[in-house]
Coordinates of C-alpha atoms in Angstrom, one line a residue:
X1 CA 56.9 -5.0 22.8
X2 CA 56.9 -2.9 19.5
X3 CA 55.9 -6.0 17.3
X4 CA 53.5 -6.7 19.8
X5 CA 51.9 -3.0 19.5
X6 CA 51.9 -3.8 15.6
X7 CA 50.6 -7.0 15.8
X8 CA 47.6 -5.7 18.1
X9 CA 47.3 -3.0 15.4
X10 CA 47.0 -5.0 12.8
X11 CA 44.5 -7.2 14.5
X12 CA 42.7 -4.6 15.1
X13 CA 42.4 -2.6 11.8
X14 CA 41.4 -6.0 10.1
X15 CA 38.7 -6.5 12.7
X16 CA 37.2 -3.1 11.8
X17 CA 37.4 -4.0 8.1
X18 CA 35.7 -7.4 8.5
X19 CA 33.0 -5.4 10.7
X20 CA 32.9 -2.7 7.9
X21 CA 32.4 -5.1 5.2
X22 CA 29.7 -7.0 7.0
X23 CA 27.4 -3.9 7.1
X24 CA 25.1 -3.5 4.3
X25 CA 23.1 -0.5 2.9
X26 CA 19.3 -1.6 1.0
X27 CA 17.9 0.8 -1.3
X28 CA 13.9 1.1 -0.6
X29 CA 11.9 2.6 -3.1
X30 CA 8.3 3.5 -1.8
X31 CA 5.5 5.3 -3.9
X32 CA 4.1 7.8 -1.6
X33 CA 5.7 11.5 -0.7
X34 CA 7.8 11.5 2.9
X35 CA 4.6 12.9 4.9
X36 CA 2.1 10.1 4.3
X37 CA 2.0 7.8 7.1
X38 CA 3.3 4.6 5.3
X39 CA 6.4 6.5 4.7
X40 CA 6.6 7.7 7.8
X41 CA 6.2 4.2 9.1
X42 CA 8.3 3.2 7.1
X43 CA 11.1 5.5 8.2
X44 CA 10.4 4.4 11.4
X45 CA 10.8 1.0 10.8
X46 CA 14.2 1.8 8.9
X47 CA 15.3 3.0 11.8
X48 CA 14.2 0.3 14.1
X49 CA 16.4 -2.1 11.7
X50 CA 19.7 0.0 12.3
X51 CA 19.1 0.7 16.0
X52 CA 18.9 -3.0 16.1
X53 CA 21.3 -4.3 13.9
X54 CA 24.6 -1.9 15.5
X55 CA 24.2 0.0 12.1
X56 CA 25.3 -3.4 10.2
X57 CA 21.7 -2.7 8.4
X58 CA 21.1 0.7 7.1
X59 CA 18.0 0.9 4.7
X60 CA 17.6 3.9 3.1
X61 CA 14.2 5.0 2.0
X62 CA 13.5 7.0 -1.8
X63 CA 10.3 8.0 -1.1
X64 CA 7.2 9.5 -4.1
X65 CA 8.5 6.7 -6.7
X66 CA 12.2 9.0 -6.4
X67 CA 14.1 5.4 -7.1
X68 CA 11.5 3.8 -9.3
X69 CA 7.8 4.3 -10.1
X70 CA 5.3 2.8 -8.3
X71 CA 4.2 0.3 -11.3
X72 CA 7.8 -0.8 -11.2
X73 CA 9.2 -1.1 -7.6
X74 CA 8.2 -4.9 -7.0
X75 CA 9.2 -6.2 -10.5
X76 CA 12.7 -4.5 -8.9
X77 CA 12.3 -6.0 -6.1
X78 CA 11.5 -9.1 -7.8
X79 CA 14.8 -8.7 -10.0
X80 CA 17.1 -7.7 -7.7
X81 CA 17.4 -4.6 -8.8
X82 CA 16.9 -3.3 -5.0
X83 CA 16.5 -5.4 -1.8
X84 CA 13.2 -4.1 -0.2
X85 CA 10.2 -2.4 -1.8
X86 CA 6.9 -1.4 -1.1
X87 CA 3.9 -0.8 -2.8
X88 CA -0.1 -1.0 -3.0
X89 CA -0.7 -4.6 -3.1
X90 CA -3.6 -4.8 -5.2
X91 CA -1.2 -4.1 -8.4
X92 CA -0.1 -7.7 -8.5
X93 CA -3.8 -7.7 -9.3
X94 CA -2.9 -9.1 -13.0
X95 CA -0.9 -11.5 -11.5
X96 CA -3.6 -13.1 -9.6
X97 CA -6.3 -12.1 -8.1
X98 CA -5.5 -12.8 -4.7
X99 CA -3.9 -9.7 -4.2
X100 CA -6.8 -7.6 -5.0
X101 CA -9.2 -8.9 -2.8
X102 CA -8.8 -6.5 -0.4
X103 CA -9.7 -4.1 -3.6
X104 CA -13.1 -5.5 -3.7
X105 CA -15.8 -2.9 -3.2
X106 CA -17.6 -3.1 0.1
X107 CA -16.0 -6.8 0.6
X108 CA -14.4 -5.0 4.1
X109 CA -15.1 -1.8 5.3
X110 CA -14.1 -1.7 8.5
X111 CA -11.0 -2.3 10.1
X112 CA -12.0 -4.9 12.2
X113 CA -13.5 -6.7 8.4
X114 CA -9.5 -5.5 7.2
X115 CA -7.9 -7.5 9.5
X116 CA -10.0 -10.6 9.4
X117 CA -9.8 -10.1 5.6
X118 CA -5.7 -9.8 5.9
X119 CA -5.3 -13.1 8.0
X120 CA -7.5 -15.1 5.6
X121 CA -5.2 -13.9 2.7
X122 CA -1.7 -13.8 4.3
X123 CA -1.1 -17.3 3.2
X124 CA -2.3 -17.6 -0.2
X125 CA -0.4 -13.7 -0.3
X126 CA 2.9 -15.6 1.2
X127 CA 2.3 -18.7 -1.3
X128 CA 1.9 -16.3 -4.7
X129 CA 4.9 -14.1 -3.4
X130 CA 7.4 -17.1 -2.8
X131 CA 6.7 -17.9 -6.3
X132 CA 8.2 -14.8 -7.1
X133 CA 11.2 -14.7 -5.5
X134 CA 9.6 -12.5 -3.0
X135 CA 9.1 -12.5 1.0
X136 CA 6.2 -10.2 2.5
X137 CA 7.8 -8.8 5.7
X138 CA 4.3 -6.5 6.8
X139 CA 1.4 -4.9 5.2
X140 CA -0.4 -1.9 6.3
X141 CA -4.2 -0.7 5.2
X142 CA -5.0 2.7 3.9
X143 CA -8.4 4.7 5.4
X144 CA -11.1 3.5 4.2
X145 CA -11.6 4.9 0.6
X146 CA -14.1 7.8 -0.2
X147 CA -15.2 9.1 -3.3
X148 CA -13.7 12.7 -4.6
X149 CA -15.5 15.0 -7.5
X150 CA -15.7 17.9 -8.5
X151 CA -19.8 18.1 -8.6
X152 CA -21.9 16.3 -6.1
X153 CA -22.5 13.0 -6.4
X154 CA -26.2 11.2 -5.3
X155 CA -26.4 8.0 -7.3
X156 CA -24.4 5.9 -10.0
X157 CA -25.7 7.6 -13.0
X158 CA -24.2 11.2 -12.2
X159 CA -20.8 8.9 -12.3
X160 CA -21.4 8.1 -15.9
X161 CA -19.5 9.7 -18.6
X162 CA -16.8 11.8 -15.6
X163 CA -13.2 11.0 -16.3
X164 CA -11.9 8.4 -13.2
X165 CA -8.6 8.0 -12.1
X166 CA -7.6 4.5 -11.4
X167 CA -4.7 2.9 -10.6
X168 CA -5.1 -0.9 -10.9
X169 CA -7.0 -3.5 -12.5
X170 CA -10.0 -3.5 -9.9
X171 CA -10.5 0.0 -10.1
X172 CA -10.3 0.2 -13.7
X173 CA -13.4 -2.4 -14.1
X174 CA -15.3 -0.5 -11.4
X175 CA -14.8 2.5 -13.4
X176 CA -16.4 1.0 -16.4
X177 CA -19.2 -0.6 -14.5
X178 CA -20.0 2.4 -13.0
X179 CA -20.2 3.9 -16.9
X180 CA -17.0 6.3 -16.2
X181 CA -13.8 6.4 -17.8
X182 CA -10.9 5.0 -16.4
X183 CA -7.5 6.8 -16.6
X184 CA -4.8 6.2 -14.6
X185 CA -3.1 8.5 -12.7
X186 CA -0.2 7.7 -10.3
X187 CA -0.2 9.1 -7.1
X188 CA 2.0 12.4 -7.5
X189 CA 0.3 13.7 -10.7
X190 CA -3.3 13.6 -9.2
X191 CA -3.2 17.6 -8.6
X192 CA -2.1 18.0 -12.6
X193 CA -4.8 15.2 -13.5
X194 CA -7.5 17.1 -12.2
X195 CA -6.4 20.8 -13.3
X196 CA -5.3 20.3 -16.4
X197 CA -9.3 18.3 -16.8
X198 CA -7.3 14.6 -17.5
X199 CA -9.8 13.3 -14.5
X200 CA -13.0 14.6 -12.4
X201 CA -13.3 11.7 -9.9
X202 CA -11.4 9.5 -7.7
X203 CA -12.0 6.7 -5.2
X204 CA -8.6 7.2 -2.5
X205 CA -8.4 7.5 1.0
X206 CA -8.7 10.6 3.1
X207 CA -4.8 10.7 2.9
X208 CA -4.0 11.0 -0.2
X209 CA -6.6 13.7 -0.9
X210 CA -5.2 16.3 2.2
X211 CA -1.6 15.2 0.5
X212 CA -2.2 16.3 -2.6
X213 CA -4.2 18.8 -1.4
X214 CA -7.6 18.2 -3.1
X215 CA -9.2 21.4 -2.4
X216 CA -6.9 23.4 -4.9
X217 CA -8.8 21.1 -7.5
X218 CA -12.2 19.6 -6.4
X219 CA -14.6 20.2 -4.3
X220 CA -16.8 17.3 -3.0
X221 CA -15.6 13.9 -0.6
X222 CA -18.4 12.0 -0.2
X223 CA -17.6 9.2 2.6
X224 CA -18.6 6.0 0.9
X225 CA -16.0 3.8 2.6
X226 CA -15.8 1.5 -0.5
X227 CA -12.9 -0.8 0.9
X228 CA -10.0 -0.9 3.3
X229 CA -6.9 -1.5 0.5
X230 CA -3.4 -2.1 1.9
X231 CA 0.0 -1.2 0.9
X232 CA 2.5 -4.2 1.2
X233 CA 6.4 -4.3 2.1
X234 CA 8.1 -7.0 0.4
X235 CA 12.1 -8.5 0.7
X236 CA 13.5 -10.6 -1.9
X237 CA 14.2 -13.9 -0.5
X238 CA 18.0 -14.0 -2.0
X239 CA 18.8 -10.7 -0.5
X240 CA 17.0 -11.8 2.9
X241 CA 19.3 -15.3 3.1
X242 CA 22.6 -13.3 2.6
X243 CA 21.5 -11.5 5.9
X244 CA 23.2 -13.4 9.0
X245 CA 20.5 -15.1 11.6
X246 CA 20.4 -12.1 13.9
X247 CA 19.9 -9.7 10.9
X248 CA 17.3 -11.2 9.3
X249 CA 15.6 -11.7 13.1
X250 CA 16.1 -7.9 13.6
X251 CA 14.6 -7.1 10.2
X252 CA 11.2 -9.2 11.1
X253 CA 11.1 -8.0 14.4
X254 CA 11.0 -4.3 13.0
X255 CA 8.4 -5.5 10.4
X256 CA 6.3 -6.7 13.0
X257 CA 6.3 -3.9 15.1
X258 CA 5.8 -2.0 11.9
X259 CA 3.1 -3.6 11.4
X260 CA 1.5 -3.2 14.2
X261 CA 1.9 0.2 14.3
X262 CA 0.8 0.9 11.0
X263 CA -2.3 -0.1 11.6
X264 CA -2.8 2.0 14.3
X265 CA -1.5 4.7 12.4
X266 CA -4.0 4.4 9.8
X267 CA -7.1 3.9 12.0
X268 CA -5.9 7.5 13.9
X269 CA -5.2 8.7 10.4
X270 CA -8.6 8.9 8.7
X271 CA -10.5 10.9 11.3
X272 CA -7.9 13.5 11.6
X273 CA -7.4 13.5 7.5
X274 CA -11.3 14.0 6.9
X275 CA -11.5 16.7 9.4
X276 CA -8.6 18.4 7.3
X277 CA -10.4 17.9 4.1
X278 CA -13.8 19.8 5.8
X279 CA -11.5 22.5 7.5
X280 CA -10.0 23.4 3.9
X281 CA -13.7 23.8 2.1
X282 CA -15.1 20.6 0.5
X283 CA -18.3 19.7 1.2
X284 CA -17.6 16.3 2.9
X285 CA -21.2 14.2 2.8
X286 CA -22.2 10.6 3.7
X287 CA -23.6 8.8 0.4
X288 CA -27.4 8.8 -0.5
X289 CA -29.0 5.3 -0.1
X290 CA -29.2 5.5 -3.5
X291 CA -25.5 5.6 -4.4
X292 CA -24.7 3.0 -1.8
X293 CA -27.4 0.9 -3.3
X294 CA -25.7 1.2 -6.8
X295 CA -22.4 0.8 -5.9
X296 CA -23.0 -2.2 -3.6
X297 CA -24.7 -3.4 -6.9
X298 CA -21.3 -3.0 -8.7
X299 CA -19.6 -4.6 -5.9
X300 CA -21.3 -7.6 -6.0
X301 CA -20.8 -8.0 -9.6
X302 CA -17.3 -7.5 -9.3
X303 CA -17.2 -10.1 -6.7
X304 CA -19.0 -12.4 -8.6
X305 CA -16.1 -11.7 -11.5
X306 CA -13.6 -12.0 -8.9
X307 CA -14.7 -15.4 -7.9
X308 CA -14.5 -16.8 -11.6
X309 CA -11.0 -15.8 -12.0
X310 CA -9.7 -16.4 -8.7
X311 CA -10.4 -20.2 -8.6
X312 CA -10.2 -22.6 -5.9
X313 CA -7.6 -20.0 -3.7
X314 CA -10.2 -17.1 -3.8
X315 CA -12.7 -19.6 -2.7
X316 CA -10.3 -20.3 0.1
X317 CA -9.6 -17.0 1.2
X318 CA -13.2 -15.8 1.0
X319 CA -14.1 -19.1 3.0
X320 CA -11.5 -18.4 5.6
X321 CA -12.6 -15.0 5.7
X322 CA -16.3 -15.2 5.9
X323 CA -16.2 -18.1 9.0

């Protein structure tokens, strides 16, 4: 009866360490501070993976670039460094130019245009990423992006010669073509940028400006909804394939639903955000024909750009997109 007890015991205890040993903790680095709605999705979807998983799964979220920098977080991903990452998809920019097309001016701007946009370039997205050791698991799009200065703006040329913050390649050549210099600025030193005089206009969403609090440092939004960018969440594939089948099942259910959600998230998100920005004093203004007319202008040069370096799989996507 007593070796019986033991035995049991034992069985036991090396159950619970084989259970113990199966669960897994996956650092996430993300760029953006804890109350933007990405990271609260994010969180969210975090928790969607543990609840589902028996705790077997526990990601753990370092959110405002805490882990790594924004810049950095997919070539970690992309090393192994951590699992799961997620960051503004556009960067890859460089990489090809597929992942800045939804960084095109005035290509979509609206969210039904975003969606339509985002199935035409999941696959060439998937096809770039598997290339890179890398799985997409959802994507999520930001408001759609207005212009922030510290002056009013009413056509192209009062753009020329302000200091512009961008943040990836697309931004940086709209900058130039709009005659203002580019400097980039990450996310978390935008309120610095602008005080210390580093930068006097920005294109984000409506987000990011009541998160850093733009009216300590500018005063004007003016609502040209320029494009519809989206922030991606990406797995590496070796990290994915060490996950057991109902794991890995778990974690693209989650990303589904967080995907889902995100977007609704976002559509609810820019409304309530630009009513923040006018409740806290800037002058928030729709765009002069004349400003629309010159920045279209832009955008279809940029597009034009776009196409010559994008090659047969931007002609693809844009086909897909535009039937």
């Amino acid at each position: 009866m007593q070796i019986t007890r033991i035995l049991g015991g034992a069985l036991a205890a090396f159950a619970g360490a084989a259970i113990s040993a199966q669960a897994a903790t996956w650092d996430m680095p993300t760029p953006y501070p804890d109350a933007t709605f990405h990271t609260v999705n994010i969180t969210e979807f975090a928790s969607d993976v543990a609840e589902a998983t028996d705790g077997e799964l526990e990601i753990k979220v370092h959110s405002a670039g805490s882990l790594f920098k924004h810049p950095e977080i997919s070539k970690a991903v992309r090393s192994g460094q951590v699992p799961i990452g997620e960051f503004f998809l556009s960067l890859l920019a460089n990489d090809n130019p597929a992942f800045g097309a939804d960084s095109l001016p005035f290509l979509a701007t609206s969210y039904e245009e975003a969606e339509r946009l985002w199935a035409a370039q999941k696959d060439v997205i998937d096809e770039l990423l598997d290339e890179q050791g890398l799985m997409a698991l959802y994507a999520v799009p930001w408001p759609p992006q207005g212009l922030y200065t510290t002056k009013e703006i009413t056509s192209v040329e009062d753009l020329a010669g302000l200091k512009f913050r961008t943040y990836n390649a697309t931004l940086e050549q709209f900058a130039n073509l709009a005659g203002a210099a580019p400097t980039q600025v990450e996310v978390p030193d935008i309120p610095q940028a602008f005080s210390t005089g580093r930068v006097e206009a920005m294109i984000t969403s409506p987000s990011t400006g009541v998160n850093s609090k733009a009216w300590d440092f500018l005063t004007h939004y003016t609502d040209i909804q320029a494009w519809i960018p989206k922030n991606i969440v990406v797995v590496n594939k070796r990290a994915f394939r060490r996950l057991d089948e109902d794991t890995r099942t778990a974690v693209l259910d989650a990303a589904a639903a967080a995907e889902a959600r995100g977007w609704e998230m976002s559509q609810a998100e820019t409304a309530e955000k630009v009513a923040v920005l006018k409740e806290n004093g800037i002058t928030v203004s729709a765009p002069s024909d004349a400003l629309i007319e010159g920045l279209r202008g832009i955008g279809e040069e940029m597009l034009e750009s776009w196409k010559a370096d994008a090659g047969e799989a931007g002609a693809s996507l844009l086909n897909a997109y535009r039937q």
